[in-house]
Amino acid sequence: MKNRKNLAAAGGISLLLVNGLLFKVILDKTIDLKKVPVAAVTIEPRTQINKEMIAYKEIPSIFTDESCAMNEEEILDKITEIEGKIPKGSLFYKQMLFDETELPDYPSLKLKAGQSSFSLGTDLLKSSGNSLTANQKVDLYVTIEPKKEKPVTDLLISSIRILSVKDRKGNLMGSKNSSNVPYVINLAVANEYVELLKIASKVGTIDLYAVADDRESEECVFNEDSKVLDLLVEASDE
């Protein structure tokens, strides 16, 4: 009987020791403070983060995990997501931060006043052997084949800036997940020419040719004397 009491007492002491150790582990983890970056101000959606927007404070490590950005390099110059406001004092979460080129609407961010994004299906041939890249300028030629007449080809718009080139899955060319086979080219086109290009893509063939980027002051220059212009106007009236 006495041995049983001794065993019970020993068991109780062991349990207390285990509970004590667990409590100490939890307590140590709770008071293990880490200096982490937080928002110095409320950061609105689609904002590029600079140094003035980043502050630091110490918080228990138990409140951080792999989803948190733990150093400035992971935050600086990143852009917040379109629906994500970061309150003042909040931690920075990686899923809310993007490189500019990773944004789903990245091409539209590069548009100038009075421009729209015009998407053009492409392939290796139309994209000059896979050599066309974002921010490059191209001349746009249109070919139309009138009935019982020879095909007509001419320059329609020159110095069009490429916003982006994407593969079939929507990945930007050159990104880590890209197949590196171009599928869609997004062009920065003046609003007044968008409808005309839609007609050209329906009734004719559009080809792009890279040009030397020595016409920085000029962009999306319309060729009013283009031989295909009358044919496009006729097609728009049908």
Short mmCIF file of C-alpha atoms in Angstrom, two decimals:
data_model
loop_
_atom_site.label_atom_id
_atom_site.label_comp_id
_atom_site.label_asym_id
_atom_site.label_seq_id
_atom_site.Cartn_x
_atom_site.Cartn_y
_atom_site.Cartn_z
CA MET A 1 0.00 0.00 0.00
CA LYS A 2 2.82 2.31 0.93
CA ASN A 3 4.58 1.53 -2.39
CA ARG A 4 1.42 2.44 -4.27
CA LYS A 5 1.26 5.78 -2.51
CA ASN A 6 4.90 6.42 -3.30
CA LEU A 7 4.34 5.56 -6.96
CA ALA A 8 1.29 7.85 -7.12
CA ALA A 9 3.24 10.65 -5.50
CA ALA A 10 6.13 10.13 -7.91
CA GLY A 11 3.73 10.13 -10.81
CA GLY A 12 2.14 13.34 -9.62
CA ILE A 13 5.51 15.00 -9.28
CA SER A 14 6.52 13.84 -12.78
CA LEU A 15 3.29 15.24 -14.22
CA LEU A 16 3.92 18.55 -12.51
CA LEU A 17 7.44 18.62 -13.89
CA VAL A 18 6.23 17.87 -17.42
CA ASN A 19 3.52 20.53 -17.18
CA GLY A 20 6.07 22.94 -15.82
CA LEU A 21 8.44 22.27 -18.68
CA LEU A 22 5.64 22.67 -21.24
CA PHE A 23 4.60 25.93 -19.63
CA LYS A 24 8.20 27.15 -19.74
CA VAL A 25 8.53 26.26 -23.43
CA ILE A 26 5.31 28.10 -24.27
CA LEU A 27 6.29 31.06 -22.11
CA ASP A 28 9.76 31.26 -23.64
CA LYS A 29 8.28 31.16 -27.12
CA THR A 30 5.77 33.85 -26.20
CA ILE A 31 8.36 36.24 -24.78
CA ASP A 32 10.94 35.47 -27.50
CA LEU A 33 10.74 38.87 -29.13
CA LYS A 34 11.66 39.47 -32.76
CA LYS A 35 12.24 42.79 -34.45
CA VAL A 36 10.07 42.74 -37.57
CA PRO A 37 9.04 45.26 -40.24
CA VAL A 38 5.54 46.71 -39.97
CA ALA A 39 3.59 49.36 -41.87
CA ALA A 40 4.59 52.84 -40.69
CA VAL A 41 1.44 54.24 -42.31
CA THR A 42 -1.75 52.83 -43.79
CA ILE A 43 -0.79 51.62 -47.26
CA GLU A 44 -3.47 51.73 -49.95
CA PRO A 45 -3.94 49.07 -52.66
CA ARG A 46 -1.67 49.26 -55.72
CA THR A 47 0.98 51.28 -53.86
CA GLN A 48 4.71 50.83 -54.37
CA ILE A 49 6.34 50.56 -50.97
CA ASN A 50 9.25 52.83 -50.07
CA LYS A 51 11.45 53.13 -46.96
CA GLU A 52 9.21 55.77 -45.36
CA MET A 53 6.37 53.23 -45.26
CA ILE A 54 8.37 50.71 -43.23
CA ALA A 55 8.86 50.80 -39.46
CA TYR A 56 10.07 48.19 -36.98
CA LYS A 57 8.77 46.82 -33.73
CA GLU A 58 9.40 43.85 -31.48
CA ILE A 59 6.68 41.23 -31.21
CA PRO A 60 6.55 37.69 -29.75
CA SER A 61 7.84 35.19 -32.29
CA ILE A 62 4.72 33.09 -31.76
CA PHE A 63 2.82 35.70 -33.82
CA THR A 64 5.03 35.24 -36.89
CA ASP A 65 5.36 32.42 -39.40
CA GLU A 66 6.62 31.80 -42.94
CA SER A 67 3.80 33.91 -44.43
CA CYS A 68 5.29 37.08 -42.91
CA ALA A 69 7.94 39.19 -44.60
CA MET A 70 10.72 39.35 -42.02
CA ASN A 71 13.19 41.71 -43.68
CA GLU A 72 13.14 44.93 -45.68
CA GLU A 73 14.44 43.28 -48.86
CA GLU A 74 11.20 41.29 -49.14
CA ILE A 75 9.11 44.47 -48.95
CA LEU A 76 10.94 47.45 -50.45
CA ASP A 77 9.70 48.47 -53.95
CA LYS A 78 7.00 45.79 -53.91
CA ILE A 79 3.45 46.73 -54.91
CA THR A 80 0.41 45.92 -52.78
CA GLU A 81 -2.38 43.85 -54.30
CA ILE A 82 -5.41 45.49 -55.85
CA GLU A 83 -7.78 44.64 -52.98
CA GLY A 84 -5.29 44.77 -50.14
CA LYS A 85 -5.04 47.74 -47.80
CA ILE A 86 -2.30 47.33 -45.17
CA PRO A 87 -3.24 49.09 -41.90
CA LYS A 88 -0.69 51.10 -39.95
CA GLY A 89 1.21 48.82 -37.55
CA SER A 90 0.33 45.65 -39.45
CA LEU A 91 2.82 42.98 -40.41
CA PHE A 92 3.64 42.62 -44.10
CA TYR A 93 2.32 39.36 -45.54
CA LYS A 94 4.06 37.94 -48.60
CA GLN A 95 0.83 37.10 -50.42
CA MET A 96 -0.09 40.80 -50.47
CA LEU A 97 3.20 41.93 -52.04
CA PHE A 98 4.11 41.69 -55.73
CA ASP A 99 6.86 42.63 -58.10
CA GLU A 100 5.42 44.97 -60.70
CA THR A 101 5.66 42.41 -63.49
CA GLU A 102 3.82 39.77 -61.41
CA LEU A 103 0.65 41.85 -61.18
CA PRO A 104 -2.31 40.42 -63.13
CA ASP A 105 -3.05 43.87 -64.56
CA TYR A 106 0.60 44.79 -65.09
CA PRO A 107 0.22 45.82 -68.77
CA SER A 108 -2.51 48.37 -67.98
CA LEU A 109 -0.24 50.03 -65.41
CA LYS A 110 2.13 50.95 -68.25
CA LEU A 111 -0.49 52.76 -70.32
CA LYS A 112 -0.19 56.49 -70.90
CA ALA A 113 -3.10 58.92 -70.99
CA GLY A 114 -5.34 58.28 -73.99
CA GLN A 115 -4.08 54.75 -74.57
CA SER A 116 -5.66 51.32 -74.36
CA SER A 117 -4.17 47.85 -74.29
CA PHE A 118 -4.73 45.97 -77.56
CA SER A 119 -4.13 42.21 -77.42
CA LEU A 120 -2.84 40.45 -80.48
CA GLY A 121 -2.47 36.70 -80.83
CA THR A 122 1.02 35.80 -81.96
CA ASP A 123 3.47 33.01 -82.62
CA LEU A 124 7.20 32.67 -83.13
CA LEU A 125 6.98 33.93 -86.72
CA LYS A 126 4.87 37.02 -85.94
CA SER A 127 7.01 37.89 -82.97
CA SER A 128 10.20 38.04 -85.04
CA GLY A 129 11.51 34.67 -83.93
CA ASN A 130 10.69 35.19 -80.26
CA SER A 131 12.75 38.41 -80.11
CA LEU A 132 10.02 40.93 -79.23
CA THR A 133 9.98 42.03 -75.59
CA ALA A 134 8.15 44.41 -73.29
CA ASN A 135 8.92 48.14 -73.75
CA GLN A 136 10.23 47.52 -77.26
CA LYS A 137 8.70 49.46 -80.16
CA VAL A 138 7.28 47.86 -83.29
CA ASP A 139 5.79 48.94 -86.61
CA LEU A 140 2.42 47.39 -87.35
CA TYR A 141 1.67 46.27 -90.91
CA VAL A 142 -1.68 45.07 -92.19
CA THR A 143 -2.28 42.76 -95.13
CA ILE A 144 -5.72 42.56 -96.76
CA GLU A 145 -6.74 40.31 -99.63
CA PRO A 146 -9.59 41.93 -101.58
CA LYS A 147 -11.76 39.58 -103.64
CA LYS A 148 -10.23 38.79 -107.04
CA GLU A 149 -7.39 41.23 -106.39
CA LYS A 150 -3.80 41.03 -105.24
CA PRO A 151 -3.11 41.29 -101.51
CA VAL A 152 -2.41 44.78 -100.24
CA THR A 153 0.19 45.27 -97.49
CA ASP A 154 1.22 48.51 -95.86
CA LEU A 155 2.30 50.18 -92.65
CA LEU A 156 -0.69 51.29 -90.58
CA ILE A 157 0.84 52.43 -87.27
CA SER A 158 4.49 52.92 -86.38
CA SER A 159 6.36 53.08 -83.07
CA ILE A 160 3.85 51.08 -81.02
CA ARG A 161 5.16 50.21 -77.57
CA ILE A 162 4.87 46.60 -76.41
CA LEU A 163 3.36 46.37 -72.94
CA SER A 164 3.92 42.65 -72.43
CA VAL A 165 4.39 39.31 -74.15
CA LYS A 166 2.72 36.30 -72.53
CA ASP A 167 2.53 32.56 -73.13
CA ARG A 168 -0.65 30.50 -73.48
CA LYS A 169 -1.11 30.32 -69.69
CA GLY A 170 -0.76 34.07 -69.20
CA ASN A 171 2.79 33.95 -67.85
CA LEU A 172 5.08 36.80 -68.85
CA MET A 173 7.86 35.75 -71.19
CA GLY A 174 11.05 35.22 -69.25
CA SER A 175 9.28 34.54 -65.94
CA LYS A 176 10.13 31.35 -64.07
CA ASN A 177 6.88 29.60 -65.04
CA SER A 178 6.85 30.70 -68.67
CA SER A 179 6.98 28.20 -71.54
CA ASN A 180 8.89 30.89 -73.48
CA VAL A 181 6.56 30.39 -76.44
CA PRO A 182 4.73 33.69 -77.13
CA TYR A 183 0.97 33.55 -77.43
CA VAL A 184 -0.33 37.07 -76.78
CA ILE A 185 1.31 40.46 -77.29
CA ASN A 186 -0.25 43.47 -75.54
CA LEU A 187 0.28 46.78 -77.32
CA ALA A 188 -0.15 50.37 -76.11
CA VAL A 189 -2.45 51.85 -78.73
CA ALA A 190 -4.06 55.28 -78.89
CA ASN A 191 -7.77 54.93 -78.09
CA GLU A 192 -8.91 56.24 -81.48
CA TYR A 193 -7.14 53.41 -83.34
CA VAL A 194 -8.40 50.46 -81.31
CA GLU A 195 -11.57 49.87 -83.36
CA LEU A 196 -9.59 50.07 -86.59
CA LEU A 197 -7.18 47.42 -85.34
CA LYS A 198 -10.09 45.20 -84.35
CA ILE A 199 -11.34 45.40 -87.93
CA ALA A 200 -7.83 44.73 -89.28
CA SER A 201 -7.50 41.60 -87.13
CA LYS A 202 -10.85 40.31 -88.44
CA VAL A 203 -10.53 41.00 -92.18
CA GLY A 204 -6.77 40.89 -92.61
CA THR A 205 -3.46 39.86 -91.15
CA ILE A 206 -1.39 41.92 -88.71
CA ASP A 207 2.38 41.62 -88.52
CA LEU A 208 4.80 43.34 -86.18
CA TYR A 209 8.35 44.39 -87.01
CA ALA A 210 10.83 45.57 -84.41
CA VAL A 211 12.28 49.04 -84.93
CA ALA A 212 15.25 50.85 -83.46
CA ASP A 213 14.12 52.71 -80.36
CA ASP A 214 15.50 56.07 -81.52
CA ARG A 215 12.08 57.71 -81.75
CA GLU A 216 11.50 58.16 -78.04
CA SER A 217 9.38 61.29 -78.50
CA GLU A 218 7.08 59.49 -80.94
CA GLU A 219 4.70 56.72 -80.05
CA CYS A 220 1.80 55.13 -81.94
CA VAL A 221 2.15 57.24 -85.09
CA PHE A 222 -0.72 56.68 -87.52
CA ASN A 223 0.03 56.41 -91.24
CA GLU A 224 -2.74 58.46 -92.84
CA ASP A 225 -1.53 57.49 -96.33
CA SER A 226 -1.64 53.75 -95.69
CA LYS A 227 -2.79 51.75 -98.71
CA VAL A 228 -4.91 49.51 -96.49
CA LEU A 229 -6.84 52.34 -94.83
CA ASP A 230 -9.60 52.61 -97.45
CA LEU A 231 -10.05 48.84 -97.39
CA LEU A 232 -10.44 48.89 -93.61
CA VAL A 233 -12.97 51.70 -93.79
CA GLU A 234 -14.95 49.76 -96.39
CA ALA A 235 -14.90 46.69 -94.18
CA SER A 236 -16.19 48.71 -91.23
CA ASP A 237 -19.21 49.82 -93.29
CA GLU A 238 -20.20 46.26 -94.21
#
